[in-house]
Amino acid sequence: MSPLEDKLEAVVDEACKLGASYSEARIQRNMVASISSKNGVPINIEENVEEGLAVRVLVDGALGFSSTNNMDSDSISRCIREAVGRARASSRYMRKPISFSEAKLGSITYEVRGREPFDTYSVHDKISLHKSIYSSLKEALRKVELEVFSVEYTEMIEEKLVVNSDGGFVRSRIPRLAFKYNIVLRDPLKGSIQRVKEYGFSGGIEKLKEQRIDEKIEDESRRLEMVLLEGVKPPNGVVDVVIGSELVGLIVHESCGHPCEADRILGREAAQAGLSFIKPSMKGFDIGSKHATVVDDPTIPGSFGFYLYDDECVAARAKFLYREGVVEGFLHNRWTAHVFGVESNGSARARNYRSEPIVRMSNTYLTPGSYSFEELVEDVGEGVYISSYMEWNIDDERWNQRYVGLEAYRIVGGELKEPVRNPVLEITTKDFYSKMDAKGCRVMFEAGLCGKGEPMQGVPVWFGGPDVRLRGVKLGVSVL
Amino acid sequence: MSLLDISRSIVEEGLKAGFSEAACKIVSSRTVMVKFSGEPTVTQSWIDTCIHLYLAKDGRIALCEYRTPDVERMKRRLVDLHESAKLIEASPIYAPLPKPRRVRPLHLVDAKIVELMDDRSGLIDYAWMMIDEASGEGAENHAGALSASLSSKALTTSEGVELQEDSTGFECYLRAFSGDGSGQWAYGGRRLDEYSIREVGRRAGMYAYLSKRAEPIEPGVYDLILSPMIVGNIVNVIGDMASALQVYLGLSFLSRFKLGDRVASENVCIEDDGVSDNLPRSTGFDDEGIPTRVTTIISDGIFENLLHNSKTASKFSVESTGNAGWVKPEPWNLRFKPGDLKEDEIPSTLREGLILTNNWYTRLQSYVEGVFSTVARDAAFLVKDGRIVKAVRGLRITGSLHGLLSSVEYSTDRCYQIKWWEVEVPVVAPYILARRIYVSKPM
């Protein structure tokens, strides 16, 4: 046993000796290196390292969490006493003591290895990608001014060792990579158009290369130039809408993934990230058409939300949240699983050593159908295709939502026509899934940091899906 | 070793590693929090030390943030970091660290908070005091959080700055529920203020009770009364966009304006306040050792200042406003100046309009144009002919920041210190009246 493991075992034992019926100790190290640039010139490089101990306990039915990055024995003892003592003090206000479900816990070590680890390339090599994209954008954009091209390039390595009093032991190491950019195009007569987008993966730098991000950004910018210069108002009235996979992924994340978080359903996040339109008894609720099948799966190789065991040492797995138009299941940790009388499905995640593990999504997506993009469009008489978006939001029960298209086109007689500017899809969750009558055959994923918890924890996730077609939607238009 | 000794030694290591400039800020903190939803959901505590480091050579900038027990390993990393920094070009915003200035100490510690943190039952008892207030107004259920903190900060720079400051903090917010209604309120300060804690409970409970039977209304153009919670959220967006770096990076609607331009109605004054003793992020000095101050961003509707550190100040040919962040200037606490309207006169200002008490999820279609929407949350009321007619729900404010600011006609005479999940930078704000704002809902 390594000294580190020994230390965690001792922490778990000590907490139990102090009266915890369950205790869990986690050492987590997050290492982040990033480069920020504007127009291909680096503003700064940055390196962040956070490493410390987290202790979580159940005492007299109350939950306590404490963390420290002072790793001397006095500080560790104090950390344990804080977790136990404060949990005990709060237990007198508990109406329904907290319990955890029984679970088969892992005893395992796993690691993601990139083919090209981050140190394969120098900072100079990495910044050259920012420069080459900027140069090609300047070359490609002939009719509008490229006002800003800024980039945040980030490498992350997350190392965790979790040990708990129920026998769980999980050691993991996951490298992740993110590339986020902001582009502003400007025309003296037409104004401006802005795009902020993020790519993210687990693995090494090869993931960035495989995506051919430089080509994608250049191609998209040419199209946005056309949207800015030639975009017209979207059609008024009820039309069919083909929604591109980028936006489908976001809608699924917001209107299925979040409301299916069991802790949210139970009200634990009511004052922060909010509630859910789904109530505990609504399993089986009719949410939409047969195409409404949504899965959350942390085990997708290369995904931004990848993990194999959660932070309660429960094995990760794919979960159906909506299945063929019906609410099928929820995201659970061991507490919510106990309340619902089910097994945890391994959805407890903690962002860093300062964070308690809470119920989170991982990679959430709408399953594919069988249509090609052309087939989705060819049956539309009058409609709009929304390929990408900028503005979005949703109410805290995850019912009433709004998305504003960025790159979008009119559809007439089954063909894509001129670009349209800022079409607004303001729709309820039920309407979105009910009006869906066809799905594309190819699932694409987008990356993001999903926020939840107090203090806020932003965890890496993918959200995805195929292109879909909605029938009979009333579109609006945003000011600009 | 004291924090100042450690920060001094890290600056020396940075210079030894080959950098020509170094600044080190160390924050050692202890925080406790109670989170509840009907009952305590978790009690949390953190004992943490964070080392922030700025390093520069020939205009190249490296930043570091280390939360690690292994300070010696961190020091060894500085040599590698210097090698990496050599491979990049000079930063387009580089300017040297400033020379030391005289800093006026602030009184940021409340002994009652220190005592509270040592009492393991103390915070949770305050939580239930707040909950009882909400229940007294008719609330049936509650969720929220309270937290208290004690921090020590030390700053050393290679230009000779050596400064230290201790502070306490207290934050609480409560969301109360009654029937289908809900209400939320929040408070943040540096003192333990029982009146404000009780008021959070009372206001949240009152709004929950008054909105327990809410009905949908039609979308359209309405006059809006926005509560300090909403003003706080919107002013957070504006405060971030007032950072000169955001303007430089094309992430601010203020990039479309020049200083001296009208960006709001004459009833809008927004300022950044780094010096008021009881505001949660006040501090005597910024990360470069420049004394903080009150900086007016918008005065009577006129765009007066951006927020600067020495680097952006040099880029924009102005003086630093004492808002470093070594690379990104940050607001300390934001303030929307009050007017002279009494709160009980609010409904009488509306022939037909809405009172919105909270919001969340503010997102932008374009940062440079300031086009946004935000979702109304919790209690909202329809007012006709100066009287509240009914509670309403399912609304969203849409428009542009410039348009919203230009439509402000009144603000009330009392301000509230707001800080919560959706108001990360504390805001001192009144209720405001904005005329003719578009309110949307699903069609």
mmCIF file of C-alpha atoms in Angstrom, chain A residues 29 31 35 37-38 40-52 56 62-71 75 78-79 81-98 122-124 127 131 147-148 150 152 182 184-186 191-194 196 250 253-254 258 264 266-275 335 353-356 358 389-402 404-406 422 424 426-428 431 451-456 474-480, chain B residues 28-50 59-70 73-74 77-78 80-81 84-94 116-126 128-129 140-145 171 173-175 177 182 184 245 247-252 255-256 327 360-378 393-400 420-422 424 438-443:
data_model
loop_
_atom_site.group_PDB
_atom_site.id
_atom_site.type_symbol
_atom_site.label_atom_id
_atom_site.label_comp_id
_atom_site.label_asym_id
_atom_site.label_seq_id
_atom_site.Cartn_x
_atom_site.Cartn_y
_atom_site.Cartn_z
ATOM 1 C CA ARG A 29 -5.130 16.790 -8.084
ATOM 2 C CA MET A 31 -3.416 20.334 -13.216
ATOM 3 C CA ILE A 35 -2.697 29.749 -23.408
ATOM 4 C CA SER A 37 -4.368 34.718 -27.350
ATOM 5 C CA LYS A 38 -5.870 37.485 -29.424
ATOM 6 C CA GLY A 40 -2.809 34.813 -32.916
ATOM 7 C CA VAL A 41 -0.598 36.638 -30.386
ATOM 8 C CA PRO A 42 -0.401 35.130 -26.894
ATOM 9 C CA ILE A 43 -1.659 37.347 -24.079
ATOM 10 C CA ASN A 44 -0.314 35.001 -21.423
ATOM 11 C CA ILE A 45 0.338 31.406 -20.519
ATOM 12 C CA GLU A 46 -1.068 30.007 -17.296
ATOM 13 C CA GLU A 47 -0.507 27.030 -15.041
ATOM 14 C CA ASN A 48 -2.853 25.991 -12.224
ATOM 15 C CA VAL A 49 -2.360 23.124 -9.809
ATOM 16 C CA GLU A 50 -4.873 22.266 -7.119
ATOM 17 C CA GLU A 51 -4.335 19.336 -4.854
ATOM 18 C CA GLY A 52 -5.915 18.430 -1.562
ATOM 19 C CA ARG A 56 -17.368 13.385 3.401
ATOM 20 C CA ALA A 62 -26.681 14.299 8.390
ATOM 21 C CA LEU A 63 -24.109 14.875 5.676
ATOM 22 C CA GLY A 64 -20.829 16.683 6.360
ATOM 23 C CA PHE A 65 -18.086 17.673 3.939
ATOM 24 C CA SER A 66 -14.699 19.211 4.639
ATOM 25 C CA SER A 67 -11.586 19.805 2.588
ATOM 26 C CA THR A 68 -8.087 21.158 2.968
ATOM 27 C CA ASN A 69 -4.915 21.482 0.957
ATOM 28 C CA ASN A 70 -2.767 21.610 4.076
ATOM 29 C CA MET A 71 -1.685 17.986 4.278
ATOM 30 C CA SER A 75 -4.698 19.842 9.361
ATOM 31 C CA ARG A 78 -8.972 19.082 11.884
ATOM 32 C CA CYS A 79 -10.528 18.444 8.472
ATOM 33 C CA ARG A 81 -13.279 16.733 12.957
ATOM 34 C CA GLU A 82 -14.875 19.589 11.003
ATOM 35 C CA ALA A 83 -16.760 17.204 8.722
ATOM 36 C CA VAL A 84 -17.971 15.012 11.577
ATOM 37 C CA GLY A 85 -18.622 17.801 14.083
ATOM 38 C CA ARG A 86 -20.613 20.017 11.734
ATOM 39 C CA ALA A 87 -22.639 17.082 10.416
ATOM 40 C CA ARG A 88 -23.484 16.075 13.975
ATOM 41 C CA ALA A 89 -24.466 19.645 14.865
ATOM 42 C CA SER A 90 -26.870 19.817 11.902
ATOM 43 C CA SER A 91 -28.418 16.408 12.573
ATOM 44 C CA ARG A 92 -30.891 17.800 15.099
ATOM 45 C CA TYR A 93 -32.619 19.669 12.251
ATOM 46 C CA MET A 94 -32.953 16.541 10.068
ATOM 47 C CA ARG A 95 -36.530 15.434 9.434
ATOM 48 C CA LYS A 96 -35.600 12.437 7.306
ATOM 49 C CA PRO A 97 -32.116 11.121 8.012
ATOM 50 C CA ILE A 98 -29.905 10.659 4.951
ATOM 51 C CA SER A 122 6.053 22.885 -26.955
ATOM 52 C CA VAL A 123 4.153 26.041 -26.093
ATOM 53 C CA HIS A 124 5.479 27.454 -29.363
ATOM 54 C CA ILE A 127 0.450 28.800 -30.160
ATOM 55 C CA LYS A 131 -1.620 31.914 -35.432
ATOM 56 C CA GLU A 147 -12.585 42.337 -35.619
ATOM 57 C CA VAL A 148 -11.466 39.775 -33.043
ATOM 58 C CA SER A 150 -9.461 35.183 -29.422
ATOM 59 C CA GLU A 152 -8.405 29.958 -24.757
ATOM 60 C CA ASN A 182 -14.475 33.920 -29.949
ATOM 61 C CA VAL A 184 -16.383 38.873 -34.164
ATOM 62 C CA LEU A 185 -17.044 39.736 -37.820
ATOM 63 C CA ARG A 186 -18.051 43.274 -38.678
ATOM 64 C CA GLY A 191 -23.273 45.412 -38.108
ATOM 65 C CA SER A 192 -21.602 42.411 -36.525
ATOM 66 C CA ILE A 193 -21.979 38.726 -35.913
ATOM 67 C CA GLN A 194 -20.295 36.902 -33.021
ATOM 68 C CA VAL A 196 -18.211 31.687 -29.215
ATOM 69 C CA LEU A 250 -27.844 21.666 -25.949
ATOM 70 C CA HIS A 253 -28.812 18.678 -21.998
ATOM 71 C CA GLU A 254 -31.127 21.417 -20.720
ATOM 72 C CA HIS A 258 -30.999 18.481 -15.966
ATOM 73 C CA ARG A 264 -32.927 18.263 -8.383
ATOM 74 C CA LEU A 266 -35.962 15.970 -4.683
ATOM 75 C CA GLY A 267 -35.376 19.720 -4.306
ATOM 76 C CA ARG A 268 -31.783 19.661 -3.056
ATOM 77 C CA GLU A 269 -30.712 22.326 -5.579
ATOM 78 C CA ALA A 270 -33.921 24.377 -5.329
ATOM 79 C CA ALA A 271 -32.250 27.638 -4.327
ATOM 80 C CA GLN A 272 -29.392 27.377 -6.829
ATOM 81 C CA ALA A 273 -29.679 25.432 -10.099
ATOM 82 C CA GLY A 274 -33.390 25.021 -9.459
ATOM 83 C CA LEU A 275 -36.080 22.378 -9.556
ATOM 84 C CA TRP A 335 -28.412 9.057 -1.581
ATOM 85 C CA TYR A 353 -10.920 18.461 -3.917
ATOM 86 C CA ARG A 354 -12.965 21.405 -2.644
ATOM 87 C CA SER A 355 -16.186 19.937 -4.048
ATOM 88 C CA GLU A 356 -18.683 17.445 -2.651
ATOM 89 C CA ILE A 358 -23.203 15.526 -6.465
ATOM 90 C CA TYR A 389 -26.758 29.221 -31.755
ATOM 91 C CA MET A 390 -25.398 31.772 -29.298
ATOM 92 C CA GLU A 391 -28.083 32.874 -26.821
ATOM 93 C CA TRP A 392 -30.025 30.324 -24.821
ATOM 94 C CA ASN A 393 -31.719 29.916 -21.461
ATOM 95 C CA ILE A 394 -34.340 27.849 -19.691
ATOM 96 C CA ASP A 395 -36.457 28.260 -16.592
ATOM 97 C CA ASP A 396 -35.362 26.549 -13.407
ATOM 98 C CA GLU A 397 -37.898 23.719 -13.765
ATOM 99 C CA ARG A 398 -36.519 23.011 -17.261
ATOM 100 C CA TRP A 399 -39.738 23.571 -19.146
ATOM 101 C CA ASN A 400 -39.757 26.989 -20.838
ATOM 102 C CA GLN A 401 -36.674 27.533 -22.986
ATOM 103 C CA ARG A 402 -35.291 29.846 -25.652
ATOM 104 C CA VAL A 404 -31.505 32.004 -30.792
ATOM 105 C CA GLY A 405 -30.030 30.725 -34.047
ATOM 106 C CA LEU A 406 -26.729 32.081 -35.323
ATOM 107 C CA ASN A 422 -31.487 35.388 -35.312
ATOM 108 C CA VAL A 424 -35.851 32.435 -32.048
ATOM 109 C CA GLU A 426 -38.991 29.655 -27.715
ATOM 110 C CA ILE A 427 -40.624 26.386 -26.810
ATOM 111 C CA THR A 428 -41.656 24.103 -23.953
ATOM 112 C CA ASP A 431 -43.531 20.718 -27.421
ATOM 113 C CA GLY A 451 -22.570 24.356 -13.675
ATOM 114 C CA LYS A 452 -24.322 23.120 -10.546
ATOM 115 C CA GLY A 453 -23.832 22.942 -6.785
ATOM 116 C CA GLU A 454 -22.907 25.374 -4.034
ATOM 117 C CA PRO A 455 -20.157 26.423 -4.414
ATOM 118 C CA MET A 456 -20.627 26.177 -8.170
ATOM 119 C CA LYS A 474 -43.910 29.279 -34.226
ATOM 120 C CA LEU A 475 -40.585 31.031 -34.668
ATOM 121 C CA GLY A 476 -39.754 34.477 -33.375
ATOM 122 C CA VAL A 477 -36.945 36.869 -34.194
ATOM 123 C CA SER A 478 -34.424 38.455 -31.865
ATOM 124 C CA VAL A 479 -33.604 42.147 -31.884
ATOM 125 C CA LEU A 480 -30.257 43.133 -33.490
ATOM 126 C CA SER B 28 -5.254 31.571 3.277
ATOM 127 C CA SER B 29 -8.898 31.080 4.118
ATOM 128 C CA ARG B 30 -11.357 29.192 6.212
ATOM 129 C CA THR B 31 -14.983 28.978 5.101
ATOM 130 C CA VAL B 32 -18.024 27.222 6.514
ATOM 131 C CA MET B 33 -21.361 26.767 4.782
ATOM 132 C CA VAL B 34 -24.745 25.290 5.557
ATOM 133 C CA LYS B 35 -26.888 24.317 2.604
ATOM 134 C CA PHE B 36 -30.500 23.361 3.207
ATOM 135 C CA SER B 37 -33.675 22.356 1.446
ATOM 136 C CA GLY B 38 -36.399 21.751 4.009
ATOM 137 C CA GLU B 39 -33.658 20.295 6.212
ATOM 138 C CA PRO B 40 -29.862 20.536 6.116
ATOM 139 C CA THR B 41 -28.613 18.903 2.910
ATOM 140 C CA VAL B 42 -24.920 19.299 3.729
ATOM 141 C CA THR B 43 -22.619 21.272 6.003
ATOM 142 C CA GLN B 44 -19.336 22.138 4.347
ATOM 143 C CA SER B 45 -16.047 23.587 5.516
ATOM 144 C CA TRP B 46 -12.856 24.463 3.694
ATOM 145 C CA ILE B 47 -9.401 25.253 5.017
ATOM 146 C CA ASP B 48 -7.363 26.338 2.076
ATOM 147 C CA THR B 49 -4.247 28.150 0.956
ATOM 148 C CA CYS B 50 -3.911 29.470 -2.579
ATOM 149 C CA GLY B 59 6.983 41.367 -22.063
ATOM 150 C CA ARG B 60 6.037 37.684 -21.906
ATOM 151 C CA ILE B 61 3.519 36.916 -19.179
ATOM 152 C CA ALA B 62 2.987 33.735 -17.180
ATOM 153 C CA LEU B 63 0.300 33.349 -14.513
ATOM 154 C CA CYS B 64 0.076 30.544 -11.956
ATOM 155 C CA GLU B 65 -2.391 29.482 -9.327
ATOM 156 C CA TYR B 66 -1.214 26.787 -6.957
ATOM 157 C CA ARG B 67 -3.416 25.187 -4.347
ATOM 158 C CA THR B 68 -0.996 22.536 -3.274
ATOM 159 C CA PRO B 69 0.723 21.501 -0.079
ATOM 160 C CA ASP B 70 3.963 21.044 -1.986
ATOM 161 C CA ARG B 73 7.715 21.438 -5.937
ATOM 162 C CA MET B 74 5.882 24.523 -7.054
ATOM 163 C CA ARG B 77 8.260 24.380 -11.598
ATOM 164 C CA LEU B 78 9.186 28.031 -12.048
ATOM 165 C CA ASP B 80 10.238 25.078 -16.484
ATOM 166 C CA LEU B 81 7.717 27.856 -16.693
ATOM 167 C CA SER B 84 8.003 27.864 -21.704
ATOM 168 C CA ALA B 85 7.608 31.633 -21.466
ATOM 169 C CA LYS B 86 10.731 32.072 -23.584
ATOM 170 C CA LEU B 87 8.934 30.332 -26.443
ATOM 171 C CA ILE B 88 6.125 32.873 -26.763
ATOM 172 C CA GLU B 89 6.071 36.453 -27.982
ATOM 173 C CA ALA B 90 5.679 39.549 -25.861
ATOM 174 C CA SER B 91 2.103 40.035 -24.756
ATOM 175 C CA PRO B 92 0.255 42.784 -26.625
ATOM 176 C CA ILE B 93 -0.991 44.125 -23.289
ATOM 177 C CA TYR B 94 2.285 43.967 -21.377
ATOM 178 C CA LEU B 116 -19.476 32.100 14.710
ATOM 179 C CA MET B 117 -17.087 29.956 12.697
ATOM 180 C CA ASP B 118 -15.768 28.294 15.809
ATOM 181 C CA ASP B 119 -19.273 27.431 16.968
ATOM 182 C CA ARG B 120 -20.316 24.360 14.969
ATOM 183 C CA SER B 121 -24.014 24.977 15.610
ATOM 184 C CA GLY B 122 -23.894 28.730 15.062
ATOM 185 C CA LEU B 123 -24.400 28.935 11.329
ATOM 186 C CA ILE B 124 -27.182 26.396 11.230
ATOM 187 C CA ASP B 125 -29.011 28.213 13.998
ATOM 188 C CA TYR B 126 -28.884 31.391 11.902
ATOM 189 C CA TRP B 128 -33.247 28.386 10.983
ATOM 190 C CA MET B 129 -33.710 31.924 12.212
ATOM 191 C CA GLU B 140 -44.347 26.471 3.474
ATOM 192 C CA ASN B 141 -40.926 25.254 2.381
ATOM 193 C CA HIS B 142 -37.434 26.671 2.043
ATOM 194 C CA ALA B 143 -34.059 26.135 0.422
ATOM 195 C CA GLY B 144 -30.892 28.160 0.571
ATOM 196 C CA ALA B 145 -27.438 28.552 2.031
ATOM 197 C CA GLU B 171 -23.475 35.521 2.760
ATOM 198 C CA TYR B 173 -29.861 33.535 0.546
ATOM 199 C CA LEU B 174 -33.208 31.846 0.832
ATOM 200 C CA ARG B 175 -35.764 30.637 -1.668
ATOM 201 C CA PHE B 177 -42.136 28.297 -1.465
ATOM 202 C CA SER B 182 -41.813 31.166 -4.669
ATOM 203 C CA GLN B 184 -35.995 34.575 -3.165
ATOM 204 C CA LEU B 245 -9.764 43.280 -21.090
ATOM 205 C CA VAL B 247 -13.506 45.290 -24.324
ATOM 206 C CA TYR B 248 -10.116 44.388 -25.821
ATOM 207 C CA LEU B 249 -11.216 40.789 -26.459
ATOM 208 C CA GLY B 250 -14.519 41.702 -28.106
ATOM 209 C CA LEU B 251 -16.620 40.496 -25.198
ATOM 210 C CA SER B 252 -18.290 43.774 -24.232
ATOM 211 C CA SER B 255 -16.562 48.315 -27.099
ATOM 212 C CA ARG B 256 -19.114 50.017 -29.377
ATOM 213 C CA VAL B 327 -4.222 40.291 -16.762
ATOM 214 C CA TRP B 360 -31.513 33.697 -13.721
ATOM 215 C CA TYR B 361 -29.756 32.384 -16.823
ATOM 216 C CA THR B 362 -28.781 35.641 -18.512
ATOM 217 C CA ARG B 363 -27.181 34.810 -21.872
ATOM 218 C CA LEU B 364 -26.067 36.881 -24.841
ATOM 219 C CA GLN B 365 -26.604 36.476 -28.562
ATOM 220 C CA SER B 366 -23.803 38.980 -29.119
ATOM 221 C CA TYR B 367 -21.470 40.358 -26.463
ATOM 222 C CA VAL B 368 -20.369 43.265 -28.628
ATOM 223 C CA GLU B 369 -23.964 44.296 -29.362
ATOM 224 C CA GLY B 370 -25.177 43.445 -25.843
ATOM 225 C CA VAL B 371 -28.195 41.474 -27.095
ATOM 226 C CA PHE B 372 -29.483 39.241 -24.324
ATOM 227 C CA SER B 373 -32.349 37.499 -22.639
ATOM 228 C CA THR B 374 -32.867 36.417 -19.052
ATOM 229 C CA VAL B 375 -35.491 34.242 -17.396
ATOM 230 C CA ALA B 376 -37.751 35.682 -14.701
ATOM 231 C CA ARG B 377 -37.764 33.397 -11.677
ATOM 232 C CA ASP B 378 -39.900 33.362 -8.531
ATOM 233 C CA ARG B 393 -45.331 33.359 -14.289
ATOM 234 C CA GLY B 394 -43.389 31.979 -17.245
ATOM 235 C CA LEU B 395 -41.709 35.189 -18.422
ATOM 236 C CA ARG B 396 -38.438 36.189 -20.032
ATOM 237 C CA ILE B 397 -36.891 39.641 -20.505
ATOM 238 C CA THR B 398 -35.393 40.111 -23.960
ATOM 239 C CA GLY B 399 -33.605 43.048 -25.512
ATOM 240 C CA SER B 400 -30.277 44.800 -25.495
ATOM 241 C CA TRP B 420 -25.839 34.824 -4.421
ATOM 242 C CA TRP B 421 -25.394 32.177 -7.109
ATOM 243 C CA GLU B 422 -26.519 34.490 -9.924
ATOM 244 C CA GLU B 424 -21.275 36.536 -8.097
ATOM 245 C CA TYR B 438 -40.212 43.206 -24.404
ATOM 246 C CA VAL B 439 -41.284 40.209 -22.346
ATOM 247 C CA SER B 440 -41.480 36.873 -24.171
ATOM 248 C CA LYS B 441 -42.641 33.320 -23.467
ATOM 249 C CA PRO B 442 -42.927 30.074 -25.475
ATOM 250 C CA MET B 443 -45.196 30.498 -28.485
#
